[in-house]
Coordinates of C-alpha atoms in Angstrom, one line a residue:
X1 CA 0.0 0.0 0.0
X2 CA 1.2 3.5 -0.6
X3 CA 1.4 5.0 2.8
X4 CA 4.6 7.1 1.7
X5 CA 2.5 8.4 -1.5
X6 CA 5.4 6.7 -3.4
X7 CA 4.1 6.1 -7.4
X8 CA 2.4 2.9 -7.6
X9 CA 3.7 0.8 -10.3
X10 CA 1.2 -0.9 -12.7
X11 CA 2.5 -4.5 -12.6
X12 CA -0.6 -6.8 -11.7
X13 CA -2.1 -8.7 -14.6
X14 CA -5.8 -9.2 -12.5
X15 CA -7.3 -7.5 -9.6
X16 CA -9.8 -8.8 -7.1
X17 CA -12.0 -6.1 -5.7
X18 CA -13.8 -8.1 -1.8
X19 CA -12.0 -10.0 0.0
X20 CA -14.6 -12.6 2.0
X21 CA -14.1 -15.5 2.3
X22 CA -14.7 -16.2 -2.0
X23 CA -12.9 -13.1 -2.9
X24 CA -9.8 -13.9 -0.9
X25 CA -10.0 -17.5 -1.7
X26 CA -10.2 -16.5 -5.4
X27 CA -7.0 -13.9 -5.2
X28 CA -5.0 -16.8 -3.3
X29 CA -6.0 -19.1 -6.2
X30 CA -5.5 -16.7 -8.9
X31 CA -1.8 -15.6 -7.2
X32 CA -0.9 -19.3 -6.8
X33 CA -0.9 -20.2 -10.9
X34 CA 2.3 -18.9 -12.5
X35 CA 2.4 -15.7 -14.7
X36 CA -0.1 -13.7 -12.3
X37 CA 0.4 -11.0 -10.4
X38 CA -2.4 -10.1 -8.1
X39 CA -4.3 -6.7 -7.2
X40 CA -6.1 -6.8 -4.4
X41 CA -8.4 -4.2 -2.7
X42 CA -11.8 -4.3 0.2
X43 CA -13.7 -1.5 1.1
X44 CA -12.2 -2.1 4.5
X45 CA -8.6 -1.5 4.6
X46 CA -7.8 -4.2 7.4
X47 CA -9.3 -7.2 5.7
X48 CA -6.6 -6.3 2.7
X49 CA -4.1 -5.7 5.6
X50 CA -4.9 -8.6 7.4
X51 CA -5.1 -11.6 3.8
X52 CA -1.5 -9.2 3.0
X53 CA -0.2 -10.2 6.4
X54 CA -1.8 -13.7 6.7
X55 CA -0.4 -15.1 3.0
X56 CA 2.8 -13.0 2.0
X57 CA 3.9 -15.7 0.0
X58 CA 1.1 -14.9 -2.8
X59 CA 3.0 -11.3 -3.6
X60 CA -0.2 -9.2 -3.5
X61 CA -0.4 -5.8 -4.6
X62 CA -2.4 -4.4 -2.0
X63 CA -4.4 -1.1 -2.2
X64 CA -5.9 1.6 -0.1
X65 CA -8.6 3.0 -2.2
X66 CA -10.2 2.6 -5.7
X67 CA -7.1 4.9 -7.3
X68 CA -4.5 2.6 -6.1
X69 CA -6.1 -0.4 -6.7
X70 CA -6.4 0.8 -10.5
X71 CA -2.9 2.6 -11.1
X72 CA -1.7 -1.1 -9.8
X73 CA -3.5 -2.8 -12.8
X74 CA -1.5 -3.1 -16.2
X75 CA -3.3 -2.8 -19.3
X76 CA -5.7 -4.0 -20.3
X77 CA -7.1 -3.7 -16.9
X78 CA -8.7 -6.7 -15.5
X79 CA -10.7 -6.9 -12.1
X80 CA -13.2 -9.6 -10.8
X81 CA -15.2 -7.9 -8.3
X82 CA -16.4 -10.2 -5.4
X83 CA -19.0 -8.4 -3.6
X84 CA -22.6 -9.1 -2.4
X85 CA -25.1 -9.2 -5.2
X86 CA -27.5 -5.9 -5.6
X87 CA -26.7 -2.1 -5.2
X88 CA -22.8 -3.1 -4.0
X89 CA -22.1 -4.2 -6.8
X90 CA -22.9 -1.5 -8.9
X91 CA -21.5 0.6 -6.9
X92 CA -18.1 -1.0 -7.4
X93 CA -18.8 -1.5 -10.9
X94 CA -18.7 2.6 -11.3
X95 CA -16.6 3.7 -8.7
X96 CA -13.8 1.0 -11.6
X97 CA -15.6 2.2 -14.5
X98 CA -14.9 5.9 -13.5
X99 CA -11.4 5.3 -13.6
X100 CA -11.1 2.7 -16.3
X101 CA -10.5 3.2 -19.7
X102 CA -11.9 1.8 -23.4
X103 CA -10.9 -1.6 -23.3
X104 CA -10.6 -2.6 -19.6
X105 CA -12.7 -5.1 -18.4
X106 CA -14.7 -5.4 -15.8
X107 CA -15.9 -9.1 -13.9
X108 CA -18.6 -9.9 -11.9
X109 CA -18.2 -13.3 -9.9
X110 CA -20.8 -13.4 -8.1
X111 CA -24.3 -15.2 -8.2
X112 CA -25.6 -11.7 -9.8
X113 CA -29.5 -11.8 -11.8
X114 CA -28.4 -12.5 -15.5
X115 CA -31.1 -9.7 -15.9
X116 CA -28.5 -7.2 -13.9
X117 CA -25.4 -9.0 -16.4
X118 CA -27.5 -7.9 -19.5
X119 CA -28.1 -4.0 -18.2
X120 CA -24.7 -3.7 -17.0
X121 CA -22.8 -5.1 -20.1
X122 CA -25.0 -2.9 -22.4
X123 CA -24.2 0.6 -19.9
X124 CA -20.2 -0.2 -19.8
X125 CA -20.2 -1.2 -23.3
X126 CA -21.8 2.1 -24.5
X127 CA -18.5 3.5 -22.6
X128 CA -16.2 1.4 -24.4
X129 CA -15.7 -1.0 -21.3
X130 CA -16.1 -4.8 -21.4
X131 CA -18.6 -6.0 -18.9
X132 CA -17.7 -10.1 -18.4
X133 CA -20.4 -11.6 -15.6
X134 CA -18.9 -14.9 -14.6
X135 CA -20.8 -17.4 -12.6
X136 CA -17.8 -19.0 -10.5
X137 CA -19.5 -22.2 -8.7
X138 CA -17.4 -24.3 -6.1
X139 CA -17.8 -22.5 -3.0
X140 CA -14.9 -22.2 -0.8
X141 CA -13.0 -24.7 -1.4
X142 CA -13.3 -24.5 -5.3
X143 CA -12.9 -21.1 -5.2
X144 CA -9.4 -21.4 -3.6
X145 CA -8.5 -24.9 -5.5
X146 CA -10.2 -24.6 -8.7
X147 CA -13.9 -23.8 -9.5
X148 CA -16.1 -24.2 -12.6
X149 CA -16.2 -21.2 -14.5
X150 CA -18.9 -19.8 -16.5
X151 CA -18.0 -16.3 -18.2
X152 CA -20.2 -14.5 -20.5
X153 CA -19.5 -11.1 -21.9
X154 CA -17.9 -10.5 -25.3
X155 CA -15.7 -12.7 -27.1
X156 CA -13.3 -10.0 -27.5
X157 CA -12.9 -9.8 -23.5
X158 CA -12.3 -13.2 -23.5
X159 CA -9.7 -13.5 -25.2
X160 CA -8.1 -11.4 -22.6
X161 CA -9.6 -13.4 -19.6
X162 CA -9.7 -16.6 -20.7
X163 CA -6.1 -17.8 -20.0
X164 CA -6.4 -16.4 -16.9
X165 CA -9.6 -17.6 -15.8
X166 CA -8.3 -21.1 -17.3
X167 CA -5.5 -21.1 -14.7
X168 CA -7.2 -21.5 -12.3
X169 CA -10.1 -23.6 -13.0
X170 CA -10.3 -27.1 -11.9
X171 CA -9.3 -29.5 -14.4
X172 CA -11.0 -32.9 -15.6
X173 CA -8.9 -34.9 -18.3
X174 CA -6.5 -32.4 -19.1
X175 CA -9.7 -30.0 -19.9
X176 CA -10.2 -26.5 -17.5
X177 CA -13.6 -26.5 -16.5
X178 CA -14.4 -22.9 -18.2
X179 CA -15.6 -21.8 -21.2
X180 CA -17.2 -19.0 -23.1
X181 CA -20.9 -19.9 -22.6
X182 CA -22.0 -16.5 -24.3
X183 CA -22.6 -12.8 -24.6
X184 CA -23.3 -10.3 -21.9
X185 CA -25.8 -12.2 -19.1
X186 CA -25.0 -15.8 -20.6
X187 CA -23.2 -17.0 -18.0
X188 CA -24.9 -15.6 -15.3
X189 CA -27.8 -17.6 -17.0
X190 CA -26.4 -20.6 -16.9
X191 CA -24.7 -20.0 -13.4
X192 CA -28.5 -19.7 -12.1
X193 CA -29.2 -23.0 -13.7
X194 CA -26.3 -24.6 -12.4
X195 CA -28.0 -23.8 -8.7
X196 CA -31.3 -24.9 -10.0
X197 CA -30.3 -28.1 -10.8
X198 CA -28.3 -28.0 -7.5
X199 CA -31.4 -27.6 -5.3
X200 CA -33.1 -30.5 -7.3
X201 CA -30.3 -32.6 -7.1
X202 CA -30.3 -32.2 -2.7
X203 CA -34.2 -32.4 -2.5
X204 CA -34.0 -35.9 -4.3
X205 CA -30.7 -37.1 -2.4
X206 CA -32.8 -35.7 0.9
X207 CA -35.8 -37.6 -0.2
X208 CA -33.5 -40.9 -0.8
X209 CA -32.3 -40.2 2.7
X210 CA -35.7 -40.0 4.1
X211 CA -37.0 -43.1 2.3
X212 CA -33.8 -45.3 3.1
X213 CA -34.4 -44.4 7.2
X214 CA -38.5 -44.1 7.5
X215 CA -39.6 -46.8 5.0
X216 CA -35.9 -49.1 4.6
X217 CA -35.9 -48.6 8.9
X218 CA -32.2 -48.2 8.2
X219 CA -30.3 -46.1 11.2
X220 CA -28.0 -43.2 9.8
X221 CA -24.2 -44.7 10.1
X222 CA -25.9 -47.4 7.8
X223 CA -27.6 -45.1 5.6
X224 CA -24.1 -43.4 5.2
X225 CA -22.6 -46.7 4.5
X226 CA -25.1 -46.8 1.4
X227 CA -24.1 -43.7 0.1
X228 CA -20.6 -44.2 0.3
X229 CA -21.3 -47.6 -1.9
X230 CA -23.4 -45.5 -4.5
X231 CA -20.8 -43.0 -5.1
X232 CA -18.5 -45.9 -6.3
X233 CA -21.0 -46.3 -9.0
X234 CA -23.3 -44.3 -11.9
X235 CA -24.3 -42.1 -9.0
X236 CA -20.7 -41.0 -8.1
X237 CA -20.3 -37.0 -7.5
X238 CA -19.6 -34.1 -5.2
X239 CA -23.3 -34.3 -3.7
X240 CA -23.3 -37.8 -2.7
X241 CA -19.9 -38.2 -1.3
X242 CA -20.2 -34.7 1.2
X243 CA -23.9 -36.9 1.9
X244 CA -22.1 -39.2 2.8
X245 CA -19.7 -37.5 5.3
X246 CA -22.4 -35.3 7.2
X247 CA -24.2 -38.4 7.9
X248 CA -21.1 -40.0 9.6
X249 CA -20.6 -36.8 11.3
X250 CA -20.9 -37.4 15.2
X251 CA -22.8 -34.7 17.6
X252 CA -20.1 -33.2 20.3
X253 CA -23.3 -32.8 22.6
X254 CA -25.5 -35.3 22.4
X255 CA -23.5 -38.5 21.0
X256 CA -25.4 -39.2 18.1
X257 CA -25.9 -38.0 14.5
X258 CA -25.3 -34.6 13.8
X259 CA -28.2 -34.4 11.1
X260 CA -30.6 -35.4 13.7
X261 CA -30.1 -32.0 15.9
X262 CA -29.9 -29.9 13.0
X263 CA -33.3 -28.0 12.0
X264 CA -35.1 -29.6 9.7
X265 CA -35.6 -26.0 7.7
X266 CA -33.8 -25.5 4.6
X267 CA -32.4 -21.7 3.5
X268 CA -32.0 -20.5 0.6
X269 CA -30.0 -17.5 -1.1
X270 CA -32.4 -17.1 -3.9
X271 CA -31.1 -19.0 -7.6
X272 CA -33.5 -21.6 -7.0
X273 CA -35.9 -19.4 -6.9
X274 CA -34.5 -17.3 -10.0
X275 CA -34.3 -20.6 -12.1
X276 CA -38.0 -21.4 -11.7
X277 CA -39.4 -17.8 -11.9
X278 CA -37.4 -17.5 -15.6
X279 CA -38.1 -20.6 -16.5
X280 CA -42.2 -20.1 -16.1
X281 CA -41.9 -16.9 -17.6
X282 CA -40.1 -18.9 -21.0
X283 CA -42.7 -21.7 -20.5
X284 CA -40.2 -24.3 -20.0
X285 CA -41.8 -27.1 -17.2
X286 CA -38.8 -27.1 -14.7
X287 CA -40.9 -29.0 -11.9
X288 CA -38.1 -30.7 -10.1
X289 CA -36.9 -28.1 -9.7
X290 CA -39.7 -26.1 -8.3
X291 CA -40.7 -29.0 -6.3
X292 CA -37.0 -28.3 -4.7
X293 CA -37.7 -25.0 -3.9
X294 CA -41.0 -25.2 -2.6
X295 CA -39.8 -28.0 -0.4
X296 CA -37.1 -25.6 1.2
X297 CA -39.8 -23.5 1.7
X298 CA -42.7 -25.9 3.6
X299 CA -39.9 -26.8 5.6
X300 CA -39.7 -23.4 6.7
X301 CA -43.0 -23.2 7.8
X302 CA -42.6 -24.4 11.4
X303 CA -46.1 -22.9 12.5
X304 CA -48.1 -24.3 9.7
X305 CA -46.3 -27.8 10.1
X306 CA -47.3 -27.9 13.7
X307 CA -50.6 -26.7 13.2
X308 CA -51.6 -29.2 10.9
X309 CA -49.9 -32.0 12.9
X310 CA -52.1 -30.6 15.3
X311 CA -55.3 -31.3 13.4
X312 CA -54.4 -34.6 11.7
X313 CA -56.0 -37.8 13.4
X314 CA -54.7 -40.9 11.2
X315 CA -51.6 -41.2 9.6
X316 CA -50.8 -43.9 7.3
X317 CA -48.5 -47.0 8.6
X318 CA -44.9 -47.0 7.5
X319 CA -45.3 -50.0 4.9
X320 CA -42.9 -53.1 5.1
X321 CA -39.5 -52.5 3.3
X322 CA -39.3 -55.2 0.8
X323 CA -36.0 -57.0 -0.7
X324 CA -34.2 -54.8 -2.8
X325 CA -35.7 -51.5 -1.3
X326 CA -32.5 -49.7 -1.2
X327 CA -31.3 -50.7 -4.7
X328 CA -35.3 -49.5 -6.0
X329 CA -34.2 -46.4 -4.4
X330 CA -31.4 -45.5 -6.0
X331 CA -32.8 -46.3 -9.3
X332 CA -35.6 -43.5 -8.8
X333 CA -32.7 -41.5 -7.5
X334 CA -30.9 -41.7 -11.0
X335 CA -34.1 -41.5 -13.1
X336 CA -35.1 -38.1 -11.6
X337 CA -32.0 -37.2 -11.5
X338 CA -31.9 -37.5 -15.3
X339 CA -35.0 -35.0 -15.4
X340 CA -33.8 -32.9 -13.3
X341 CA -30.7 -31.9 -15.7
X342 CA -32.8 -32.5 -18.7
X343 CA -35.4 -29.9 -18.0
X344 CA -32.3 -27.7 -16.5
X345 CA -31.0 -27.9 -20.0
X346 CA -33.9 -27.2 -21.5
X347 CA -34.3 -24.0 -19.6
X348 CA -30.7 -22.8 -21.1
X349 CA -32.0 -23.9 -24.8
X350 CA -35.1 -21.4 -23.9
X351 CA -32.6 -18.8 -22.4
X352 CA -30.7 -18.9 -25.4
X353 CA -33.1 -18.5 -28.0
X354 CA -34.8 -15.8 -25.9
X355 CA -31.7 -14.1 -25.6
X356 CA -29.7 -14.4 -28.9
X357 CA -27.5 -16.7 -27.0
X358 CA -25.1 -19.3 -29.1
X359 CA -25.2 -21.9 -25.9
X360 CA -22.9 -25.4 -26.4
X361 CA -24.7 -27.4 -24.2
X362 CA -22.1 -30.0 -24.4
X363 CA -19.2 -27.2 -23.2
X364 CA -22.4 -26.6 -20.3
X365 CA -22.2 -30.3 -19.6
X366 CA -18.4 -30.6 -20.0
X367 CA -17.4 -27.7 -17.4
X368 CA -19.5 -28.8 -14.8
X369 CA -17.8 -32.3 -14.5
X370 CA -15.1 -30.6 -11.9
X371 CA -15.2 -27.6 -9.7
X372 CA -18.6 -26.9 -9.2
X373 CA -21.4 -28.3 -6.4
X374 CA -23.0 -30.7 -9.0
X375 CA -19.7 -32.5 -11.0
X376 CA -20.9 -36.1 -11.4
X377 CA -19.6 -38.7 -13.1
X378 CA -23.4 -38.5 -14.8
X379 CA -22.0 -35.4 -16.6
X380 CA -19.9 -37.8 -18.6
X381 CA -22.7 -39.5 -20.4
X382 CA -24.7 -35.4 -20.9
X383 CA -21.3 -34.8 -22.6
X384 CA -21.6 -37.9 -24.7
X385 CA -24.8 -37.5 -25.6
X386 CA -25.1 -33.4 -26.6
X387 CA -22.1 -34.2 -28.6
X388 CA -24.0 -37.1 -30.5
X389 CA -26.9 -34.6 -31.0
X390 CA -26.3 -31.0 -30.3
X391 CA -29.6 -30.1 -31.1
X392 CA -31.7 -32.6 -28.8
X393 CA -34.8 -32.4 -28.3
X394 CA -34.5 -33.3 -24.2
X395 CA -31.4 -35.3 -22.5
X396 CA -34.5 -38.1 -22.2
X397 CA -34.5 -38.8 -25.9
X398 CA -30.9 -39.5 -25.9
X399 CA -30.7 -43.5 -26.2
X400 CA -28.0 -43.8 -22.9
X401 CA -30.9 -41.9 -20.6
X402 CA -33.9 -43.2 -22.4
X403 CA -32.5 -47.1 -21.6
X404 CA -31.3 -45.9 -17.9
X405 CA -34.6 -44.8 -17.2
X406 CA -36.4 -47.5 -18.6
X407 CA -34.2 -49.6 -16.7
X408 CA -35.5 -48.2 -13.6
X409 CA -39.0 -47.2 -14.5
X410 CA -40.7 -49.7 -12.3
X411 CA -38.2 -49.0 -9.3
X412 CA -39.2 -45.7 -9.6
X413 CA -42.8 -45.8 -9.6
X414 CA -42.2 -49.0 -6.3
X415 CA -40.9 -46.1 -4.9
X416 CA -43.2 -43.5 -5.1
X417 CA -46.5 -45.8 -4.6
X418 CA -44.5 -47.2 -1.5
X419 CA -43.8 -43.5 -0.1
X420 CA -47.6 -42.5 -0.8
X421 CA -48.9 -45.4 0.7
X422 CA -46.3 -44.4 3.9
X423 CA -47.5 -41.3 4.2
X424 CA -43.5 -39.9 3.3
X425 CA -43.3 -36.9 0.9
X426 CA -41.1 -37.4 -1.6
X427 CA -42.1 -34.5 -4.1
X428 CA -39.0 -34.7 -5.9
X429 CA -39.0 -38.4 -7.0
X430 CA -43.1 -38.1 -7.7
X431 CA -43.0 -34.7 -10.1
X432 CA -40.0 -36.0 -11.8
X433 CA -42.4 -39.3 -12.7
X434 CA -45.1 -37.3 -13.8
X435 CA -43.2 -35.3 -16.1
X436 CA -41.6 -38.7 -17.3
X437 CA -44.9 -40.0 -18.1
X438 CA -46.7 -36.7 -19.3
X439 CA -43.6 -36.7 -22.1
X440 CA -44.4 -40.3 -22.8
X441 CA -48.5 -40.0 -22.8
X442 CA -49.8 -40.4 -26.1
X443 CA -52.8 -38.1 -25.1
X444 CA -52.7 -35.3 -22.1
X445 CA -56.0 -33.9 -20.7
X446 CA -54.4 -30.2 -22.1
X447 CA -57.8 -30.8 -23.9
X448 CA -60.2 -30.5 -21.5
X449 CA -58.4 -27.8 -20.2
X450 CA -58.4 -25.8 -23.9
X451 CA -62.2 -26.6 -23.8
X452 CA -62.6 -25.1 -20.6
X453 CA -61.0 -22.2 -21.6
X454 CA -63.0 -21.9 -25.2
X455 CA -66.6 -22.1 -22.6
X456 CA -65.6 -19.3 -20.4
X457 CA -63.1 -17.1 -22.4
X458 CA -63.6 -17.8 -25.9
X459 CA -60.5 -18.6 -26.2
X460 CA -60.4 -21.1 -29.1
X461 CA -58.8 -24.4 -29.5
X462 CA -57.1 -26.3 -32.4
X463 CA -58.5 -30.0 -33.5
X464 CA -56.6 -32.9 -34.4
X465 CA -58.6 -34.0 -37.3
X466 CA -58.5 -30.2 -39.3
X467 CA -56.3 -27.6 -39.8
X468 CA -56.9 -24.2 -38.2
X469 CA -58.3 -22.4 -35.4
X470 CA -62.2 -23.5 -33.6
X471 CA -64.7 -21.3 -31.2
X472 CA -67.6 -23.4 -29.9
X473 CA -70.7 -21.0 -29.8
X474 CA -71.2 -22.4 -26.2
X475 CA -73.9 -19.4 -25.2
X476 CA -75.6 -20.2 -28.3
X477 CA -76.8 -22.8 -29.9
X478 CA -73.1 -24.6 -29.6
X479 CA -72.1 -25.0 -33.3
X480 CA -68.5 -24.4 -33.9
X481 CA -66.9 -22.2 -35.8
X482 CA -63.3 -21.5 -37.3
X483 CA -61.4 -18.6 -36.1
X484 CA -59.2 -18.6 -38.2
X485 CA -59.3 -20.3 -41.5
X486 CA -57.7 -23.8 -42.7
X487 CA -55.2 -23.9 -45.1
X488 CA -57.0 -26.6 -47.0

């Protein structure tokens, strides 16, 4: 820091503007890879002090203000800021851009609305700034030892940040776990997906969990025993294995499982919530998703719970595990699973063509195989099978998932008639099998619904027999009409 007012020297390649726990993480990753030189500056001038002090070893270039911090950046000049979502970050954004000059670029790493990316990359670029929002996913620990990394912003910037960013990304087969996904709030987008698909992923693990201790009568060091043995297998990933660990995890206190003392009332910081409220407003059926998030929610509804426990007279009896429980279980595990990331994906191909977007899903799939909270071995075959057919329809046409599920089909639906039956709610595992079996209907009740709408709203319906566009006259004497003329 320039406490003498000596002249600062611009010598750092990348700056990192908050230093929490990600920001400093990131900096220490950053300054760790060879050929970087790090900036580093914090509103408050003793967490820079104290990071400085704690990890001299990472050469730092430390500042004082927003000034130093960008007379230390060479150029082009290249900063990540790490700050809490909202009016902070603009804030930063313009206290850099202020000082910045055509060409610099400007990151934001956190979980920022894509919707924020897309006004902020349009403002800087009307200065002649590039505006990069990066969704960095990882957490901690893969923030300070290699996250997945999903920039979006111009190409142009890229080619600038990429090398960087690709130093220190985690790494699966020789491949860095970042790519361009797209322009300005493209990947943001996907970032928000990523955590979508993240909440899905827990609710049906958490549902597994449930059904493996109420139903399989299984105590918790046992039920920790069967994950560890599914993450050897198709199930393997980060989610399982940490599902694993908490469940072995002792209570100091009491002498038994931790989970049992923890309450049962799920937060949230809000992507969940992002990923279903875009999705319904492109249309795109991301129930597993939603069923997540409304789970979290329920859960935190201590009053209501009690209340209704309260009122309730009967509840069902537990039924009987039967041989092969735990092994039905994981099947409907991996079969909603499967929806879970196909109707994720299907909210980025919406996203996309919403947005002018040119979205690889197979560079999607292949980034999030290390680094982030959902790498799976699963990604593998999402890889495989986007780059057999870039343009599929849904990850459940694809003939590796359409034969897994229909492998485990009848496990599934065990499973979800045995938890009904058992009073356990598993709404994860029982939306993802009605979705399954509203793609595979040959005919959906959508009709009774368009003729409900046609009574009361006029608001037409289409036939399968006849081209064009039908209004029953149902005030009248209930002859139809066409709307809208066929073609024929």
């Amino acid at each position: 820091m320039s406490d003498t007012g000596q002249q600062i020297t611009a010598q750092a390649n990348i700056g990192v503007v908050g230093l929490a726990v990600m920001g400093a993480n990131l900096a220490r990753n950053l300054a760790g890879r060879e050929g970087n030189t790090v900036a580093v500056w914090n509103r408050s001038p003793e967490r820079t002090r104290a990071l400085v002090e704690q990890f001299p070893e990472t050469g730092f270039v430390a500042a004082d203000s927003a000034d130093e911090f960008v007379a230390s950046l060479a150029r082009p000049r290249t900063a990540i800021i790490m700050v809490q979502a909202g009016p902070g970050t603009d804030a930063v954004i313009e206290q850099l851009a202020a000082r910045f000059e055509p060409g610099d670029i400007i990151v934001d790493g956190g979980n920022a609305d894509f919707r924020d990316t897309i006004r902020r990359e349009r403002e800087l670029r009307e200065r002649g700034l590039d505006f990069v929002g990066a969704g960095i996913s990882g957490g901690e620990e893969g923030a300070l030892r290699g996250p997945s990394i999903m920039p979006g912003g111009s190409a142009e910037a890229y080619r600038t940040l990429g090398p960087i960013l690709e130093s220190i990304a985690a790494v699966v087969e020789g491949r860095p776990c970042v790519t361009h996904v797209g322009t300005d709030g493209a990947g943001h987008f996907v970032k928000m997906v990523h955590n979508g698909i993240e909440y899905a992923d827990m609710q049906l693990i958490a549902e597994a969990y449930d059904l493996l201790r109420r139903v399989g009568r299984l105590d918790v060091p046992a039920i920790a025993d069967v994950f560890a043995e599914w993450n050897t297998g198709d199930l393997e990933s980060y989610l399982i294995e940490i599902t694993a660990e908490v469940l072995r995890q002792t209570d100091a206190r009491t002498g038994g499982p931790l989970v049992d003392v923890i309450v049962d009332q799920a937060g949230s910081k809000g992507t969940g919530v992002w990923t279903v409220q875009t999705a319904v407003g492109l249309g795109v059926p991301v129930s597993g998703i939603g069923e997540a998030v409304f789970a979290r929610a329920v859960s935190s509804k201590p009053e209501q719970r009690a209340a209704v426990r309260q009122t309730v007279q009967h509840r069902p009896p537990v039924q009987e595990a039967y041989d092969g429980f735990a092994d039905d279980v994981r099947a409907a595990l991996y079969a909603s699973k499967v929806v879970a990331y196909a109707q994720g994906f299907d909210a980025i191909v919406a996203g996309a063509q919403a947005h002018d977007w040119d979205i690889d899903l197979g560079e999607v799939a292949t980034i999030w195989r290390g680094g982030c909270i959902i790498r799976a071995r699963f990604l593998n075959r999402v890889v495989e099978a986007y780059r057999r057919q870039p343009d599929l329809a849904t990850l459940l046409a694809d003939a590796y998932f359409a034969d897994a599920v229909a492998a485990g089909e009848a496990a599934w639906r065990r499973i979800v008639s045995t938890a009904a039956l058992s009073g356990v709610p598993v709404p994860g595992f029982a939306s993802a099998l009605a979705y399954y079996d509203s793609l595979a209907s040959e005919r959906l009740p959508a009709a009774l619904i368009q003729g409900q709408r046609d009574f009361f709203g006029a608001h037409t319906y289409r036939r399968s027999d006849a081209d064009g566009v039908f209004h029953t006259l149902w005030s009248g004497d209930r002859s139809e009409i066409a709307t809208v003329p066929s073609t024929h």
